[in-house]
Tab-separated table of C-alpha atoms and ligand atoms in Angstrom:
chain	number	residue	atom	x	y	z
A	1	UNK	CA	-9.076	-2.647	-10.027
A	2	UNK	CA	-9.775	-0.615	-6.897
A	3	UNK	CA	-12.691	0.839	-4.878
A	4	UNK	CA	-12.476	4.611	-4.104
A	5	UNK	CA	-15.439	5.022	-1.552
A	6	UNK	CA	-16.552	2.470	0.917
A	7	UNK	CA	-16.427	-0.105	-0.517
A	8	UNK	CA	-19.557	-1.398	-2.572
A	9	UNK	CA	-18.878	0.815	-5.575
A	10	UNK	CA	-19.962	-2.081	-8.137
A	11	UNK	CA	-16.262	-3.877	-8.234
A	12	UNK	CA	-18.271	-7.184	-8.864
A	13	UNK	CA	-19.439	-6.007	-12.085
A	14	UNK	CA	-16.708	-4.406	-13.539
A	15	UNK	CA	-13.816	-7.265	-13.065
A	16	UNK	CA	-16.582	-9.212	-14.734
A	17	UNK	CA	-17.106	-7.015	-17.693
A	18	UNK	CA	-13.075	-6.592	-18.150
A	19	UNK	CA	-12.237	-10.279	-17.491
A	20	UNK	CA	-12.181	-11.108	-21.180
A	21	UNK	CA	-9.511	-9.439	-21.947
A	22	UNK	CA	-7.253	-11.433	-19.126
A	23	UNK	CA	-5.776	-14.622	-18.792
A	24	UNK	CA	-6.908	-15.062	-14.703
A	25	UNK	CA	-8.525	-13.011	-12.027
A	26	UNK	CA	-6.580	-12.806	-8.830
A	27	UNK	CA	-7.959	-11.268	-5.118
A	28	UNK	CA	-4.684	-9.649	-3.277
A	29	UNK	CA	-6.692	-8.098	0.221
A	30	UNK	CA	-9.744	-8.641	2.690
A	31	UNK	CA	-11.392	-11.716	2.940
A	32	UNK	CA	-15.060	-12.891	2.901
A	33	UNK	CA	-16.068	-9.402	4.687
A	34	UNK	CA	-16.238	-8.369	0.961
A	35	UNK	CA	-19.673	-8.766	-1.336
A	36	UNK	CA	-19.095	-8.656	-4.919
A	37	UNK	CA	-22.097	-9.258	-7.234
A	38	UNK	CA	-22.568	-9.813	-10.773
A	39	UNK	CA	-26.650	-10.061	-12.321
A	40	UNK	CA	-27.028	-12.458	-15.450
A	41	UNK	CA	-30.800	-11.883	-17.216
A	42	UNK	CA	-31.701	-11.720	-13.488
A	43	UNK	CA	-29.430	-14.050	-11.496
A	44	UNK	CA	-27.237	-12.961	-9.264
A	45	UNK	CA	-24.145	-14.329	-8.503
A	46	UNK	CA	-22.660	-12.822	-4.561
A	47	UNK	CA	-18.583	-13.809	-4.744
A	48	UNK	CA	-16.755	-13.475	-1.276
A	49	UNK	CA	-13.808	-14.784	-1.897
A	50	UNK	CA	-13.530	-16.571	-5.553
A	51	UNK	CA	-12.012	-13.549	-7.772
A	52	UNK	CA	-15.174	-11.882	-9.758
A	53	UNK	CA	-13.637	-13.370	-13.190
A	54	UNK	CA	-15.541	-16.808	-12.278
A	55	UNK	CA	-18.103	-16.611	-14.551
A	56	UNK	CA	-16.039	-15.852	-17.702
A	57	UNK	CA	-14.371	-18.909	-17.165
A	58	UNK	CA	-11.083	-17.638	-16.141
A	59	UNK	CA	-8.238	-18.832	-13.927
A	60	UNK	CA	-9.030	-18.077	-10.620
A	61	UNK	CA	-6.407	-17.097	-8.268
A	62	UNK	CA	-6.306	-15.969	-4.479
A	63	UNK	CA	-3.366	-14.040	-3.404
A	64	UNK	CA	-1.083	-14.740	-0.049
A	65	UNK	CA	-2.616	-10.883	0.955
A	66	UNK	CA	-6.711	-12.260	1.229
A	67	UNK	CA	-7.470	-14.012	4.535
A	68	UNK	CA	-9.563	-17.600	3.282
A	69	UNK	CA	-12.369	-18.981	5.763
A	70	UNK	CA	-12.778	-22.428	4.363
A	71	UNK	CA	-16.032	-22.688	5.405
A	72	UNK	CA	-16.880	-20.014	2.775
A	73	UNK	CA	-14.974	-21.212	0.259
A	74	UNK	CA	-16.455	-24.425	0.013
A	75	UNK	CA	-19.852	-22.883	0.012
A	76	UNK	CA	-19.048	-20.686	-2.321
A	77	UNK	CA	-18.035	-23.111	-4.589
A	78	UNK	CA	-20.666	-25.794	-4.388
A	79	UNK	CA	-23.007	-22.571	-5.480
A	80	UNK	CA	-20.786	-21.802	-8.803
A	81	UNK	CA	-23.032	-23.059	-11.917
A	82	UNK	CA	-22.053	-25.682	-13.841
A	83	UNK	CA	-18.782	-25.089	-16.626
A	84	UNK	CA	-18.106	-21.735	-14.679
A	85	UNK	CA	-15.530	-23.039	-12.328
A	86	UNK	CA	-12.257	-22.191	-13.784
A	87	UNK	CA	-8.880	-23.165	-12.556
A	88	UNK	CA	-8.675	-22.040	-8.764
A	89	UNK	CA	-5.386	-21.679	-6.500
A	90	UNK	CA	-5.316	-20.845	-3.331
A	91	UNK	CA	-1.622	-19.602	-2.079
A	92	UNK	CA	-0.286	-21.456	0.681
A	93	UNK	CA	0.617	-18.407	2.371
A	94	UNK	CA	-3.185	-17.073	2.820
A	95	UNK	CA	-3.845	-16.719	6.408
A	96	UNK	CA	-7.337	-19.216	7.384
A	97	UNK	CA	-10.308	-17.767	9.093
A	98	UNK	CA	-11.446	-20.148	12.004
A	99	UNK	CA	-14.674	-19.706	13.675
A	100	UNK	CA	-12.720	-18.408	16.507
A	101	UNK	CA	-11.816	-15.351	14.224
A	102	UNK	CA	-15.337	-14.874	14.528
A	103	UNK	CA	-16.152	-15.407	17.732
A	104	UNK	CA	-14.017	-13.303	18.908
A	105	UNK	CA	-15.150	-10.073	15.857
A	106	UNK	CA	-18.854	-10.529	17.548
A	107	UNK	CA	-17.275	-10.296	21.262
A	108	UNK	CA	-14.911	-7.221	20.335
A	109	UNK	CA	-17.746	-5.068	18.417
A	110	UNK	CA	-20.231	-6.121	21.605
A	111	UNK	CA	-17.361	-4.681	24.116
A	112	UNK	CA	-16.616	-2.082	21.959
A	113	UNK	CA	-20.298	-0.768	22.353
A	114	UNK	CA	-21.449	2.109	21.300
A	115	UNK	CA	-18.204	3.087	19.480
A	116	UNK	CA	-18.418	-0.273	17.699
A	117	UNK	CA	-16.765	-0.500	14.126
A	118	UNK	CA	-20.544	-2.430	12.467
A	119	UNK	CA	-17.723	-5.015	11.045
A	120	UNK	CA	-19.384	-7.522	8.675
A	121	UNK	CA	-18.602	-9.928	11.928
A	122	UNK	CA	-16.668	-12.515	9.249
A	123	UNK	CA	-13.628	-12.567	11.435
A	124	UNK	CA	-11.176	-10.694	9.196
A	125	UNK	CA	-10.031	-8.738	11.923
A	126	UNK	CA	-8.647	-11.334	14.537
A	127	UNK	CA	-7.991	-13.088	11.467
A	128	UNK	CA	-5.088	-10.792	10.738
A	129	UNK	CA	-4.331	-10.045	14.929
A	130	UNK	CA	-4.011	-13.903	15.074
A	131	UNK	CA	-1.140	-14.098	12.018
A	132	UNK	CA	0.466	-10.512	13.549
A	133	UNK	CA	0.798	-12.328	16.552
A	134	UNK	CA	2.048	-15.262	14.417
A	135	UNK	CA	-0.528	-17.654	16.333
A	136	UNK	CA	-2.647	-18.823	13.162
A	137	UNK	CA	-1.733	-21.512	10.974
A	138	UNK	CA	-1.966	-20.626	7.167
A	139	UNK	CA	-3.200	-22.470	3.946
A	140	UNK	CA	0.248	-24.542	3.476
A	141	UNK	CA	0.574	-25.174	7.274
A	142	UNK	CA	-2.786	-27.674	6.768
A	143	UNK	CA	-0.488	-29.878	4.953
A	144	UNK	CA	2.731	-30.073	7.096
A	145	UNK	CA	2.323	-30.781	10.891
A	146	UNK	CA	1.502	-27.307	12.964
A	147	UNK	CA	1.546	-26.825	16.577
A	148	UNK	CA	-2.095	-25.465	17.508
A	149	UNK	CA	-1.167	-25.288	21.355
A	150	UNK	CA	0.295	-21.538	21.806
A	151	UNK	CA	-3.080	-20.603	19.773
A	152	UNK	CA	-5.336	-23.124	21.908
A	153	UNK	CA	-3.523	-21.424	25.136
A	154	UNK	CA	-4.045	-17.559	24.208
A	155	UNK	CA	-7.674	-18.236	23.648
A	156	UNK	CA	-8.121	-20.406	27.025
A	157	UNK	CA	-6.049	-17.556	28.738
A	158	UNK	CA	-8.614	-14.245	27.857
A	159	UNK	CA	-11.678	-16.883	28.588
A	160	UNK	CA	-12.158	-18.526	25.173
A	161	UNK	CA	-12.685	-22.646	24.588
A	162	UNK	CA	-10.518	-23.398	21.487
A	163	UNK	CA	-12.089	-26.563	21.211
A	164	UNK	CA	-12.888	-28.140	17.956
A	165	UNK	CA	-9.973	-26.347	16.315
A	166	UNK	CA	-8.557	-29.757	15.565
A	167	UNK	CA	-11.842	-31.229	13.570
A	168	UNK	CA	-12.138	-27.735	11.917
A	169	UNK	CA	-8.211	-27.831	10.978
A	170	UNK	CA	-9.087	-31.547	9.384
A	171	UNK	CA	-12.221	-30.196	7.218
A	172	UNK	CA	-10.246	-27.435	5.777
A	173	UNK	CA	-7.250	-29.574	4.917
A	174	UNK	CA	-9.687	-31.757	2.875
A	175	UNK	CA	-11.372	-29.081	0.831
A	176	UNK	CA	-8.356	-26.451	0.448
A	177	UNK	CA	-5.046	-29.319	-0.159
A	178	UNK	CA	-5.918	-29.537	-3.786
A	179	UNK	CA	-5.939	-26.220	-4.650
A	180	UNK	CA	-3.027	-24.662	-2.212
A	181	UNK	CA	-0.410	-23.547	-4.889
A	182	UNK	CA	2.524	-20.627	-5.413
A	183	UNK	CA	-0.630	-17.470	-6.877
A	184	UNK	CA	2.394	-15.400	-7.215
A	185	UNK	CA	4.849	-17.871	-9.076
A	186	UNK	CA	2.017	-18.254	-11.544
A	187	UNK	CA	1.211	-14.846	-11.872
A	188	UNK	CA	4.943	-14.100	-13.162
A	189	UNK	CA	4.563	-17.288	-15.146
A	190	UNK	CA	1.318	-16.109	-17.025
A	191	UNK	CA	2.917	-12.451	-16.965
A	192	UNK	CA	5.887	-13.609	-18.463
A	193	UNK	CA	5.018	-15.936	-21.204
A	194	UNK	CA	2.694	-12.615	-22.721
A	195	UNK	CA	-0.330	-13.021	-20.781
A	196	UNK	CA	-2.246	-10.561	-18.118
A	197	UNK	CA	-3.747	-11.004	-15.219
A	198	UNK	CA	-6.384	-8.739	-13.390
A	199	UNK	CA	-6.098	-7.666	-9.993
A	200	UNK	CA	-9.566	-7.485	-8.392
A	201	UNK	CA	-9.311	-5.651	-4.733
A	202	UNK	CA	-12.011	-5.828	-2.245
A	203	UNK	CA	-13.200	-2.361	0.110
A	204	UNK	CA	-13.098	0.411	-0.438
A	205	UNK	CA	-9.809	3.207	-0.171
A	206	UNK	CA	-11.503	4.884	2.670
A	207	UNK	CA	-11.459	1.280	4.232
A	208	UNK	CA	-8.149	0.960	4.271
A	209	UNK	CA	-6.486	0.113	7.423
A	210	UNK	CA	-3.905	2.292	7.752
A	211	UNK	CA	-4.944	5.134	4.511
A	212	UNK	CA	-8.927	5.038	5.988
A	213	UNK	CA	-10.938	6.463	8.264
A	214	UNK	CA	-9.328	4.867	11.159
A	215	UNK	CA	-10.537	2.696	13.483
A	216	UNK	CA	-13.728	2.324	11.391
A	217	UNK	CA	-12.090	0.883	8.677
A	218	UNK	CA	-10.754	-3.105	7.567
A	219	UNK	CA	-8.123	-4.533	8.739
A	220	UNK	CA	-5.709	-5.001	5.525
A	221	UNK	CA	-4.613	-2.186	2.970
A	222	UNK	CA	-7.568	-1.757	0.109
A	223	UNK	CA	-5.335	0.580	-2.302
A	224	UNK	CA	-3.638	-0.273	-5.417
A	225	UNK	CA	-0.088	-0.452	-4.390
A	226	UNK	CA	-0.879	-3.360	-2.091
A	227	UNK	CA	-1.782	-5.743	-5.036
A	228	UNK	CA	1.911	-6.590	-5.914
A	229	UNK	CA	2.657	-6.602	-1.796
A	230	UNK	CA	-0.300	-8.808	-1.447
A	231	UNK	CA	0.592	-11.521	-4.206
A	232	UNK	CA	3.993	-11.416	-3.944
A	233	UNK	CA	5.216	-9.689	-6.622
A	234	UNK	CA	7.509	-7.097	-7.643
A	235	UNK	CA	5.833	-3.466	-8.463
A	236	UNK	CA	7.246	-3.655	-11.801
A	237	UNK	CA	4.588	-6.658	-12.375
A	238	UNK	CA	1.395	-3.774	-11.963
A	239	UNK	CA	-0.476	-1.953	-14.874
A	240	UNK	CA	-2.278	1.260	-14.639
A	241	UNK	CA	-4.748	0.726	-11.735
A	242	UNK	CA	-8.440	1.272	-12.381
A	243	UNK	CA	-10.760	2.736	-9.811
A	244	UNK	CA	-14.589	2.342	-9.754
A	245	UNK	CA	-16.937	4.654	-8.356
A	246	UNK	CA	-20.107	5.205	-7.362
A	247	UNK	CA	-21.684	8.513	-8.462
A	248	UNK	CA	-23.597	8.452	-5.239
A	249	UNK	CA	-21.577	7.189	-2.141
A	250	UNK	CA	-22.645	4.186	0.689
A	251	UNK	CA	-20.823	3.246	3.713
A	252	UNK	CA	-21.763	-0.011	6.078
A	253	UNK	CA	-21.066	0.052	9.507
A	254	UNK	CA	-20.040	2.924	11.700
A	255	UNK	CA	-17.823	5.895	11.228
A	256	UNK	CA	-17.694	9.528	9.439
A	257	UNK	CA	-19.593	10.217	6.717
A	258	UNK	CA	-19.961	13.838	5.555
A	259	UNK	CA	-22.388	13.946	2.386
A	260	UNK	CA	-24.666	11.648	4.839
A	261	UNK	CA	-28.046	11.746	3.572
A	262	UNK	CA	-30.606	10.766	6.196
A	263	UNK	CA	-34.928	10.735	6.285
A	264	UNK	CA	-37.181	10.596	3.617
A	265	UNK	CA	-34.370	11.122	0.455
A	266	UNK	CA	-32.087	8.919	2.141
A	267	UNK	CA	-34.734	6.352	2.394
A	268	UNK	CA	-35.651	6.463	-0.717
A	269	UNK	CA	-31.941	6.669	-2.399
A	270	UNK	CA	-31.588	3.291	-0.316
A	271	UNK	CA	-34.261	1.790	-1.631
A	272	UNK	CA	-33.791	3.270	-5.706
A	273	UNK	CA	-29.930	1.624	-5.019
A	274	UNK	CA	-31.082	-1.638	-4.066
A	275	UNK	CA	-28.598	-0.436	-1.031
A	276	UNK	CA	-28.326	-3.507	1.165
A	277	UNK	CA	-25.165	-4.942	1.960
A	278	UNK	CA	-24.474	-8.012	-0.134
A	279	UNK	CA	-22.302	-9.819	3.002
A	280	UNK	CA	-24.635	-9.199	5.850
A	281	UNK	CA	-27.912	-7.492	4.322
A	282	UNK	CA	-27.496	-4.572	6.518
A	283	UNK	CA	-29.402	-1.354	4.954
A	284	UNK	CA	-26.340	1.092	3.928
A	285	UNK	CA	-26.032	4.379	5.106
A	286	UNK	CA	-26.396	6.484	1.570
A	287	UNK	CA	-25.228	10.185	0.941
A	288	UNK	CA	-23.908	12.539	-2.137
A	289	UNK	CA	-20.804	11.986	-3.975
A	290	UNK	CA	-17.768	13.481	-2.201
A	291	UNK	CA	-15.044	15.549	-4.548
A	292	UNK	CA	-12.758	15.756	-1.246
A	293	UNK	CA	-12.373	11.840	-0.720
A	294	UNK	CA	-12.226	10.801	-4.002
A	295	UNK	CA	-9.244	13.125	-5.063
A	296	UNK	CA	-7.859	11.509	-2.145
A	297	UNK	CA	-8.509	8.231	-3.106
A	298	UNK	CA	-7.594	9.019	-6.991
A	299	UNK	CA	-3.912	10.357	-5.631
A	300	UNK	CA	-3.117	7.701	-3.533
A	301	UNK	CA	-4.148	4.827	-6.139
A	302	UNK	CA	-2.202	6.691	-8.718
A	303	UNK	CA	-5.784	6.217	-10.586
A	304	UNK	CA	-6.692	7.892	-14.112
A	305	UNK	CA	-8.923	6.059	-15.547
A	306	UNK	CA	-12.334	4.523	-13.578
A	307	UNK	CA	-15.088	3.161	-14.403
A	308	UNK	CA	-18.583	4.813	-12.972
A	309	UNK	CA	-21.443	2.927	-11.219
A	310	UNK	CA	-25.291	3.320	-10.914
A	311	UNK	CA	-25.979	6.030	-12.911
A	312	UNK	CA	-29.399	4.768	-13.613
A	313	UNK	CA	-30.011	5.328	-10.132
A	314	UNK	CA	-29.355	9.181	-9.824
A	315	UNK	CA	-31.898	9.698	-13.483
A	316	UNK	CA	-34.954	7.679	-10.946
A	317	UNK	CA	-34.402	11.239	-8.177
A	318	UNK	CA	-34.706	15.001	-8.785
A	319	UNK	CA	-31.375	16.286	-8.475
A	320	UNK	CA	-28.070	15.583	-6.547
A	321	UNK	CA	-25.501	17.485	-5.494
A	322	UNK	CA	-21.774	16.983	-5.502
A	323	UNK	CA	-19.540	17.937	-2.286
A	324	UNK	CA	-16.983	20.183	-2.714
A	325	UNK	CA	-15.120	21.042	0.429
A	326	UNK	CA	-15.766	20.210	4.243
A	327	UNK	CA	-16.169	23.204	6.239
A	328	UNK	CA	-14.141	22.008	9.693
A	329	UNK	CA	-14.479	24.055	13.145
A	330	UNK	CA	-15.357	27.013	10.754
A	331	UNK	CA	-12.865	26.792	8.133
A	332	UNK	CA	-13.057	25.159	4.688
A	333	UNK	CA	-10.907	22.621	3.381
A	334	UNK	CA	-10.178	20.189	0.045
A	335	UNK	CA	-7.639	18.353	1.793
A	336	UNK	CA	-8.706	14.725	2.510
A	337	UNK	CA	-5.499	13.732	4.057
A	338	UNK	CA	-5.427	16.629	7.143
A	339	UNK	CA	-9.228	16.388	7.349
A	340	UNK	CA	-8.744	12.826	8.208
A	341	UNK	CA	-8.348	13.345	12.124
A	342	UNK	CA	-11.679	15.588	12.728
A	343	UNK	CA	-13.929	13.611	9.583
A	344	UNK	CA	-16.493	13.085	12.577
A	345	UNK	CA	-16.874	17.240	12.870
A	346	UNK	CA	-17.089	17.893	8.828
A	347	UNK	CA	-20.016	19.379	7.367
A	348	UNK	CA	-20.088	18.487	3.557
A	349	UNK	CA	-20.068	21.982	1.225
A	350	UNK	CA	-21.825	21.480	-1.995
A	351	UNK	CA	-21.080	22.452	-4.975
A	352	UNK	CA	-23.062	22.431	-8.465
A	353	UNK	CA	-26.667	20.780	-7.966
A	354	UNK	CA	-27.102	17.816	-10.820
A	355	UNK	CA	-30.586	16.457	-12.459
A	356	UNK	CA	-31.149	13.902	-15.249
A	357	UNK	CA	-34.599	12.398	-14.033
A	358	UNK	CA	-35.829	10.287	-17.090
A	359	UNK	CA	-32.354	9.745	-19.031
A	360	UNK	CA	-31.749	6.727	-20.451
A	361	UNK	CA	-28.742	5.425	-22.117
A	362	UNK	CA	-29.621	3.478	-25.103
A	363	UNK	CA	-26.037	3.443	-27.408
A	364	UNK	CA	-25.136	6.596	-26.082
A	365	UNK	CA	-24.711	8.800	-23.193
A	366	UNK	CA	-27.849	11.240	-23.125
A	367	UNK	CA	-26.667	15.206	-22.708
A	368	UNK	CA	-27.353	15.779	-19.226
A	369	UNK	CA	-25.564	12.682	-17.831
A	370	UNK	CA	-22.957	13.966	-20.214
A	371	UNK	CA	-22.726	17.282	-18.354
A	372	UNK	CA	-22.067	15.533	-15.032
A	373	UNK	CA	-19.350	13.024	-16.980
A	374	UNK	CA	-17.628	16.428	-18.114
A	375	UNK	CA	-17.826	17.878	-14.659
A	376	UNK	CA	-16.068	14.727	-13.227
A	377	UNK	CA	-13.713	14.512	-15.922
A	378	UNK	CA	-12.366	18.230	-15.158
A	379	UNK	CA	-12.514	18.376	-11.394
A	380	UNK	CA	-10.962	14.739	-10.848
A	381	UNK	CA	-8.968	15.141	-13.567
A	382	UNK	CA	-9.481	11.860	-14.750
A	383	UNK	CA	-10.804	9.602	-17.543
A	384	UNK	CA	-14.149	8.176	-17.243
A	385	UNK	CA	-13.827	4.827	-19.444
A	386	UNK	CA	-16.496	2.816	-18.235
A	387	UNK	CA	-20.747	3.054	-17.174
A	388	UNK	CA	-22.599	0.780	-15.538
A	389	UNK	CA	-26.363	2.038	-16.099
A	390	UNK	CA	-28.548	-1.242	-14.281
A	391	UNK	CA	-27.636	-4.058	-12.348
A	392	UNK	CA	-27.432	-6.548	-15.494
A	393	UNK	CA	-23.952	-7.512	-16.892
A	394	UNK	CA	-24.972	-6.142	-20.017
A	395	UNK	CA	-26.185	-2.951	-18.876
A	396	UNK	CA	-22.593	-1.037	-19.412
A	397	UNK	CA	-21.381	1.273	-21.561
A	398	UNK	CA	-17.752	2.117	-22.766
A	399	UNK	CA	-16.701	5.976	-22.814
B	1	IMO	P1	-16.714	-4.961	-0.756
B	1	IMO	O1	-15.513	-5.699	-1.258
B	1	IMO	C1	-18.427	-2.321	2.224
B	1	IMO	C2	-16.754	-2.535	6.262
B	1	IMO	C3	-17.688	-3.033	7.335
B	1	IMO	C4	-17.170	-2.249	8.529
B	1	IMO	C5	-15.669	-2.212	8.295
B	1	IMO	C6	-14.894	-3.271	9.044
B	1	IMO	O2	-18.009	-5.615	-1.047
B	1	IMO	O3	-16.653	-3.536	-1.206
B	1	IMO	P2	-14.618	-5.880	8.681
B	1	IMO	O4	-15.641	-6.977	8.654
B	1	IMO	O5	-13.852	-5.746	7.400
B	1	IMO	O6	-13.727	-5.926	9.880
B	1	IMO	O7	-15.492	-4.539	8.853
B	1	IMO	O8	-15.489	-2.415	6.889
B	1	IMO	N1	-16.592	-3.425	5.105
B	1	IMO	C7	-17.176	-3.212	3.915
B	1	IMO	N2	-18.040	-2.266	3.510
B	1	IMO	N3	-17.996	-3.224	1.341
B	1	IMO	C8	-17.104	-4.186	1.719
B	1	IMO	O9	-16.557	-5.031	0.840
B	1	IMO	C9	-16.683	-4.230	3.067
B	1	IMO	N4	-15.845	-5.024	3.782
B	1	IMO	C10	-15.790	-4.516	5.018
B	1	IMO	O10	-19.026	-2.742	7.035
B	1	IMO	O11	-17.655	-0.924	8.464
B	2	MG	MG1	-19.821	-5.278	-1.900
């Protein structure tokens, strides 16, 4: 399961709905930067870094590819209701999020200025500097001895007092030893003996460090191909991927964003979406839904099938309108991938203008709502198998 905007497409929701059919729910990228949020008759449940599945009961797995902060996971699991907590493993090889990490996030996006990236300020990103430098210790080094000095040194070198590193090494050793494990070992294990497991990815494919929109993106790969990279596995141990989508777009943070809607609509999208981030309860930028990206995003996830978010939202305006092709320096394009470079210089061209104000799904898709289905059936060429009309768990509809 992948995102194909940025990020917050409604990935909380729909690894809960499809958790029953699987055996365990395992996280392969990002860290507690992601928000993912799934409403019971009115209670919502915010998971940053326990795999969306908890609630079914399932096995709960976090791959060697998601970066833990202790701190979070120990809060995050003294919040899980009673009887939900299923089976959790933490691989030893997960990189640990100090509060260094995020020290240094707020001092980088201050520096940065202007130009700064709006990161969720969690610490993913010197989270992942620190273990490409090979400074950090991981999960599994808690338990053996590990020398903390060449760390303590960089950070006393550019100005930083690593002190306290020890006591915080201590208090994560305590609450992570029991659950440090081999995620990938098991997932072959489970795989093997007939069982399946779901792999729930946080961000968005525009986020993606390397795929994204560059440098405002995350700082570890969001698309599908990483989930076997970021567990350990073999490719031959991934399914068809599944991408969700909003059928509006939001982006936190900084960076491009063509279908950008701003004033009074955009105020009021925001506000119809619930649009607030579910991390750091900044407002999200909000906008149209953007043909160009998402072919992008379908190609490079290899994605045929997804699952579509918030419709209920788009019947409470108007209309909407879909985006098309960017018109660059005064020539059109549908390519994603070469408009990458100059995003910040696309104007958004729109294409067929949408309304379903007042449809409601009760059993089955109303006509209108069915028009725009068809439309992104044929232009994305893809399958629309899932729709999420309202926040609640049970407000979904299979296609
Ligand atoms: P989920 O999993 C939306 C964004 C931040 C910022 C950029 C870099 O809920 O979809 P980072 O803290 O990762 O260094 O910030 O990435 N970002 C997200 N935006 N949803 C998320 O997660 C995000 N995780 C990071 O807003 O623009
Ligand atoms: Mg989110």
């Amino acid at each position: 399961m992948v995102g194909l905007q940025w990020g917050d497409e409604g990935k909380g929701k729909v690894v809960d709905y499809l958790a029953d059919g699987f055996d365990a729910v395992v996280r392969f990228n990002g860290g507690s930067n992601a928000g993912h949020t799934v409403v019971i008759d009115g209670q919502r449940h915010t998971f940053h870094l326990i795999p969306s599945g908890a609630l079914k009961g399932k096995e709960l797995l976090v791959g060697a590819g998601v970066a833990v902060d202790p701190a979070v996971m120990g809060e995050e699991l003294s919040l899980l209701p009673e009887g939900a907590r299923g089976k959790l493993t933490v691989d030893g090889r997960c990189l640990l999020v100090s509060p260094m990490d995020k020290e240094l996030d707020s001092a980088l996006e201050e520096m940065r200025g202007p130009s700064a990236i709006g990161t969720t300020r969690r610490g993913i990103g010197p989270a992942y500097a620190m273990r490409a430098l090979r400074l950090s210790p991981r999960a599994s080094d808690l338990l053996a001895s590990f020398d903390f000095s060449p760390i303590e040194s960089f950070y006393r070198r550019f100005g930083l007092d690593p002190g306290g590193l020890d006591k915080w090494a201590e208090a994560s050793r305590q609450l992570l030893a029991p659950m440090i494990g081999d995620v990938a070992a098991r997932v072959v294990d489970i795989c093997d003996s007939g069982g399946s497991v779901l792999y729930e990815s946080s961000q968005g494919t525009l986020l993606d460090l390397v795929h994204g929109s560059y440098p405002y993106v995350t700082s570890t790969h969001t698309v599908s191909s990483y989930a076997p990279a970021g567990i350990g596995l073999s490719p031959s141990y991934s399914g068809a991927p599944l991408g969700v989508m909003k059928c509006y777009l939001t982006r936190v943070g900084g960076g491009p964003f063509p279908t950008e809607v701003a004033g009074e609509l955009g105020e009021s999208l925001r506000s119809l979406g619930k649009e607030y981030g579910a991390t750091t309860g900044r407002p999200r930028r909000v906008g149209w839904l953007d043909l160009v990206s998402l072919k992008y995003s379908m190609s490079i996830n290899g994605v045929r099938e997804v699952a579509l978010s918030k419709l209920d939202v788009l019947s409470k305006v108007k209309e909407f309108k879909v985006c098309v092709a960017y018109k660059i320096g005064g020539s059109e394009t549908t390519d994603f991938g070469r408009a990458l470079p100059r995003l910040g210089e696309a104007d958004a061209v729109y294409g067929p203008t949408f309304a379903f104000r007042g449809a409601e799904i009760a059993g089955r898709i109303p006509e209108p709502m069915r028009e725009f289905i068809d439309y992104l059936e044929s232009e994305l060429k893809v399958r629309v198998r899932l729709a999420s009309y309202g926040e609640d768990r049970t407000q979904t509809i299979e296609l």
